[in-house]
PDB file of C-alpha atoms in Angstrom:
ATOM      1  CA  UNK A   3      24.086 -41.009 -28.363  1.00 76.00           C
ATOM      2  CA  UNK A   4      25.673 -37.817 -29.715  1.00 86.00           C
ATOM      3  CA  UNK A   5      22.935 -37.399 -32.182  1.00 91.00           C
ATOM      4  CA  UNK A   6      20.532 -37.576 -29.388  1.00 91.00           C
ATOM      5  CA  UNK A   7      22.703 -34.826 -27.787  1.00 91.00           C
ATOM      6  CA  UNK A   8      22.651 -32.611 -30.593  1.00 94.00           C
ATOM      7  CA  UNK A   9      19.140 -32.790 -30.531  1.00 94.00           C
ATOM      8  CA  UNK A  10      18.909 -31.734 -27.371  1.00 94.00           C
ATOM      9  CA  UNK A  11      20.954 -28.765 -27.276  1.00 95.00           C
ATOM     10  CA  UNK A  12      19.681 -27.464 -30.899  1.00 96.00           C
ATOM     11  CA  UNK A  13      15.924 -27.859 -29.571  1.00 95.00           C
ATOM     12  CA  UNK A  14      16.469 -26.137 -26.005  1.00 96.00           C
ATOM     13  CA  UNK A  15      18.389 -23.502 -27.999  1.00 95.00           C
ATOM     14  CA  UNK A  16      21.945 -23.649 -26.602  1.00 95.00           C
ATOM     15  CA  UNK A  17      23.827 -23.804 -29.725  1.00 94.00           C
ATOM     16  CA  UNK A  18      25.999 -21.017 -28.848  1.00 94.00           C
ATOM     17  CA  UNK A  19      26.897 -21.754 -24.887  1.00 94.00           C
ATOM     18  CA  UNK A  20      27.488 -26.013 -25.739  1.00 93.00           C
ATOM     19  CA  UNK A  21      30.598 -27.662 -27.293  1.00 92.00           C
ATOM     20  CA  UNK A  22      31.184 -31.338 -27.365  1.00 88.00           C
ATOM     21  CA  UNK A  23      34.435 -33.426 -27.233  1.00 88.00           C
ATOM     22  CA  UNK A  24      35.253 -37.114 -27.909  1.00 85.00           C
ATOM     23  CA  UNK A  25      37.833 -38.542 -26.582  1.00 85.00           C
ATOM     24  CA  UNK A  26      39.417 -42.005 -26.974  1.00 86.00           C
ATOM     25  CA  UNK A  27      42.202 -43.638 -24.947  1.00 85.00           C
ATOM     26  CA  UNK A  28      44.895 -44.933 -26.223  1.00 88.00           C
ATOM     27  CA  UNK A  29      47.477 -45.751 -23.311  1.00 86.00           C
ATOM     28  CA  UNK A  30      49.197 -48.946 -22.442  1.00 90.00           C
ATOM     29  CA  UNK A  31      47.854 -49.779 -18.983  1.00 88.00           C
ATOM     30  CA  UNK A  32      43.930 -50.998 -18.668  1.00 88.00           C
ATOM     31  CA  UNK A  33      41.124 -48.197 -18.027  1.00 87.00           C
ATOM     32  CA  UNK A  34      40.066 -50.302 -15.393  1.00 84.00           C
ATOM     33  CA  UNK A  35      43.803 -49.829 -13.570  1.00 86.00           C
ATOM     34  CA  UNK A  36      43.770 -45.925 -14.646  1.00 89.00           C
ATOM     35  CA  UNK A  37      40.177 -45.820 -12.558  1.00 88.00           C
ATOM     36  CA  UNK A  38      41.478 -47.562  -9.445  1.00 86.00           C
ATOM     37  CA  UNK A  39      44.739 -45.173  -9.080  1.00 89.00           C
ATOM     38  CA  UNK A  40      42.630 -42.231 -10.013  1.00 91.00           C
ATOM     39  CA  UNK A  41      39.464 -43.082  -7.437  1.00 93.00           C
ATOM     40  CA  UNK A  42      39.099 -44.628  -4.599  1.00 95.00           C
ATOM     41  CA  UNK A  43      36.055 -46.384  -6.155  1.00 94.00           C
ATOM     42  CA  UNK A  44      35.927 -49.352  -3.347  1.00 93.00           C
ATOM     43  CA  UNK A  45      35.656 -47.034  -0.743  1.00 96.00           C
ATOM     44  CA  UNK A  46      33.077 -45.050  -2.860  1.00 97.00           C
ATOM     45  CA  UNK A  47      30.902 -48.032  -2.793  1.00 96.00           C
ATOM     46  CA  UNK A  48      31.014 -48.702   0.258  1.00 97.00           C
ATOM     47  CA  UNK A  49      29.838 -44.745   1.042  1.00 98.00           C
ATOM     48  CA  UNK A  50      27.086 -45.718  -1.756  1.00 98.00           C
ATOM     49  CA  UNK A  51      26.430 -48.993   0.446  1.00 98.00           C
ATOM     50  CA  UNK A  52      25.693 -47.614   3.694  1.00 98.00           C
ATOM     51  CA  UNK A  53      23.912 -44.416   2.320  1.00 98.00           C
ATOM     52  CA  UNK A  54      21.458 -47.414   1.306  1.00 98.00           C
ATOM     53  CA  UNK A  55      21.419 -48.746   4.550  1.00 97.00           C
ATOM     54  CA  UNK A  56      20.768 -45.632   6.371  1.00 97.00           C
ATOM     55  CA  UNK A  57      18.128 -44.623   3.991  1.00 97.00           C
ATOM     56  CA  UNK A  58      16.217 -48.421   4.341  1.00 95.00           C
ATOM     57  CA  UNK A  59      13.910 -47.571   6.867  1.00 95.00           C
ATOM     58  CA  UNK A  60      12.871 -44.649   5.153  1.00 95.00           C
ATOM     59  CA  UNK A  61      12.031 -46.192   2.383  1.00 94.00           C
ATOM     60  CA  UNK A  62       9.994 -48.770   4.431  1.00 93.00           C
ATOM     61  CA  UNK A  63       8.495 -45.950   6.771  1.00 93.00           C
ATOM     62  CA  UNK A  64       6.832 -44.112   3.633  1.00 93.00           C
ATOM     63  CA  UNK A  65       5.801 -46.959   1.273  1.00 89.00           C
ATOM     64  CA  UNK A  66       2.903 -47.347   1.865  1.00 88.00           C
ATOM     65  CA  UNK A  67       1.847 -43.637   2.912  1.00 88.00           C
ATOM     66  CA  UNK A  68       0.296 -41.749  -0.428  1.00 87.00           C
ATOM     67  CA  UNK A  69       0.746 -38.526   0.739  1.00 89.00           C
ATOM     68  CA  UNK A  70       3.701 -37.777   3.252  1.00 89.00           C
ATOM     69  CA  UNK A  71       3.506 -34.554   5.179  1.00 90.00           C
ATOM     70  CA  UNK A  72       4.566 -33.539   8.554  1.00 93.00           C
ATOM     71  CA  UNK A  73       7.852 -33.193  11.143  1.00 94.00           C
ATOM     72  CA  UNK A  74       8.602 -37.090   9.980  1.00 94.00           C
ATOM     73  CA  UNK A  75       8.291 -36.557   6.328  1.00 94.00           C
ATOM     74  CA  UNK A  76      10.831 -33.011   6.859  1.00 96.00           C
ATOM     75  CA  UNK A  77      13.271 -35.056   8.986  1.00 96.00           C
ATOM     76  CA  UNK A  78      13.454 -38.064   6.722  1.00 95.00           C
ATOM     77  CA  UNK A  79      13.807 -35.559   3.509  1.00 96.00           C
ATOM     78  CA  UNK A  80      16.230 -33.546   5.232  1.00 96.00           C
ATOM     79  CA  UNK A  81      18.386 -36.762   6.565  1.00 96.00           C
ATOM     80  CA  UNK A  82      18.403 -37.999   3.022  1.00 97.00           C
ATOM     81  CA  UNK A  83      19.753 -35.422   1.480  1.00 97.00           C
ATOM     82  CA  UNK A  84      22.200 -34.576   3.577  1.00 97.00           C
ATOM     83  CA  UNK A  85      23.458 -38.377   3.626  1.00 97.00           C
ATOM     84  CA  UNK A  86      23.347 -38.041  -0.923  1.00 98.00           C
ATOM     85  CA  UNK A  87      24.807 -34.348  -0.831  1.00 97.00           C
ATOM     86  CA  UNK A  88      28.962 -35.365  -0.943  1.00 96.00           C
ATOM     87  CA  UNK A  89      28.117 -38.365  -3.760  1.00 97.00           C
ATOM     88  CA  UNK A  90      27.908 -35.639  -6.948  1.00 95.00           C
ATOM     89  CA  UNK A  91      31.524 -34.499  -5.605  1.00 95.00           C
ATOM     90  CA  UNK A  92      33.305 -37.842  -4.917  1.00 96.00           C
ATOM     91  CA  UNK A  93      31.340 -40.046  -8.073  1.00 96.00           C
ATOM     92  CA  UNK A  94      33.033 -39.248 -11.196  1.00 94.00           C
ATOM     93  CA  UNK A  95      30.361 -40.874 -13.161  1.00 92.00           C
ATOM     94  CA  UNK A  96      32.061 -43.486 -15.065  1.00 91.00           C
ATOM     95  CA  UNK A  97      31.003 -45.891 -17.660  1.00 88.00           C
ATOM     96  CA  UNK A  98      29.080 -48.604 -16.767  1.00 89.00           C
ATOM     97  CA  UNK A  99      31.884 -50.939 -18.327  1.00 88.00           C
ATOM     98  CA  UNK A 100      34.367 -48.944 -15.938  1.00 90.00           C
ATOM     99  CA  UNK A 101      32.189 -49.883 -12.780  1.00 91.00           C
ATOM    100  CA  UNK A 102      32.697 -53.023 -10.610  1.00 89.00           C
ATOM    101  CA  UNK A 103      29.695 -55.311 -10.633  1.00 89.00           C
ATOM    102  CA  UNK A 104      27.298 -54.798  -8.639  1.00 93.00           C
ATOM    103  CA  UNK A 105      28.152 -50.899  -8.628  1.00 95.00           C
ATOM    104  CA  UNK A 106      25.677 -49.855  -5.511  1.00 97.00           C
ATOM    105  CA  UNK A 107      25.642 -46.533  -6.570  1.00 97.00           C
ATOM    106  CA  UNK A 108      23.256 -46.897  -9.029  1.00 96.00           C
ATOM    107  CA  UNK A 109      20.773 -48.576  -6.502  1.00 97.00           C
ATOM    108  CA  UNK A 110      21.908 -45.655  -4.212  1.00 98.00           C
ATOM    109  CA  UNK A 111      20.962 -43.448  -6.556  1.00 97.00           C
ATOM    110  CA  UNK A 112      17.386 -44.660  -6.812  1.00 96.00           C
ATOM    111  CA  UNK A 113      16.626 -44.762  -3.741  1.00 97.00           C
ATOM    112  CA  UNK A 114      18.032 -41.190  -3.507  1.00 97.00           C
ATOM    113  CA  UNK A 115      15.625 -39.994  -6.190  1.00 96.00           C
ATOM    114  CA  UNK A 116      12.849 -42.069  -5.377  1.00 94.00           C
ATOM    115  CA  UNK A 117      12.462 -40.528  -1.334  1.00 95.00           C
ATOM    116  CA  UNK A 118      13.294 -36.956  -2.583  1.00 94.00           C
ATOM    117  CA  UNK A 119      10.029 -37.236  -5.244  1.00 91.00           C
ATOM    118  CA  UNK A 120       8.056 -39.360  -2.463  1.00 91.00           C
ATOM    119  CA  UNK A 121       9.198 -36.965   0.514  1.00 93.00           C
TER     120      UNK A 121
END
């Protein structure tokens, strides 16, 4: 993964504005308890959760439409992405192996992505 990284940066040219750390824990209490008294990540998921609910019918509305235009299609857009706007400030984007199962924010997350490319 870090090669891949390095190949990145060196390609698009941004040798001298990137640096890269590694880090590795060694502490004596589970990352999985460090995660829970650092984020509230229950409550997070349920945020991610309803954000999925509220964003259902949307997804159903414009399915099946190839080309959305009009007031609708600007409401529904507009709705979404003020519902997905506080998730990049409250998800601290932790390791899959750091989520609980059944993390909805990745589902959240597609269907965020998914209605701002269709809308």
């Amino acid at each position: 993964m870090r090669r891949d990284l390095e190949e990145a940066v060196i390609e698009l040219g941004f040798e001298r504005y990137v640096m890269i750390f590694e880090a590795r824990y060694y502490g004596f209490t589970e990352l999985s308890a460090l995660v829970c008294e650092a984020w509230d990540i229950d409550e997070l998921g349920k945020q991610y959760a309803e954000f999925i609910g509220l964003c259902e019918p949307i997804v159903r509305r414009w399915e099946d439409v190839r080309r959305p235009a009009g007031r609708q299609a600007f409401t529904d857009y507009t709705m979404t992405l003020y519902q997905w706007r506080r998730f990049p400030y409250l998800d601290p984007v932790l390791p899959i192996d750091l989520l609980p199962a059944g993390w909805a924010g990745h589902e959240a997350a597609s269907v965020f992505f998914e209605l701002r490319s269709r809308l």
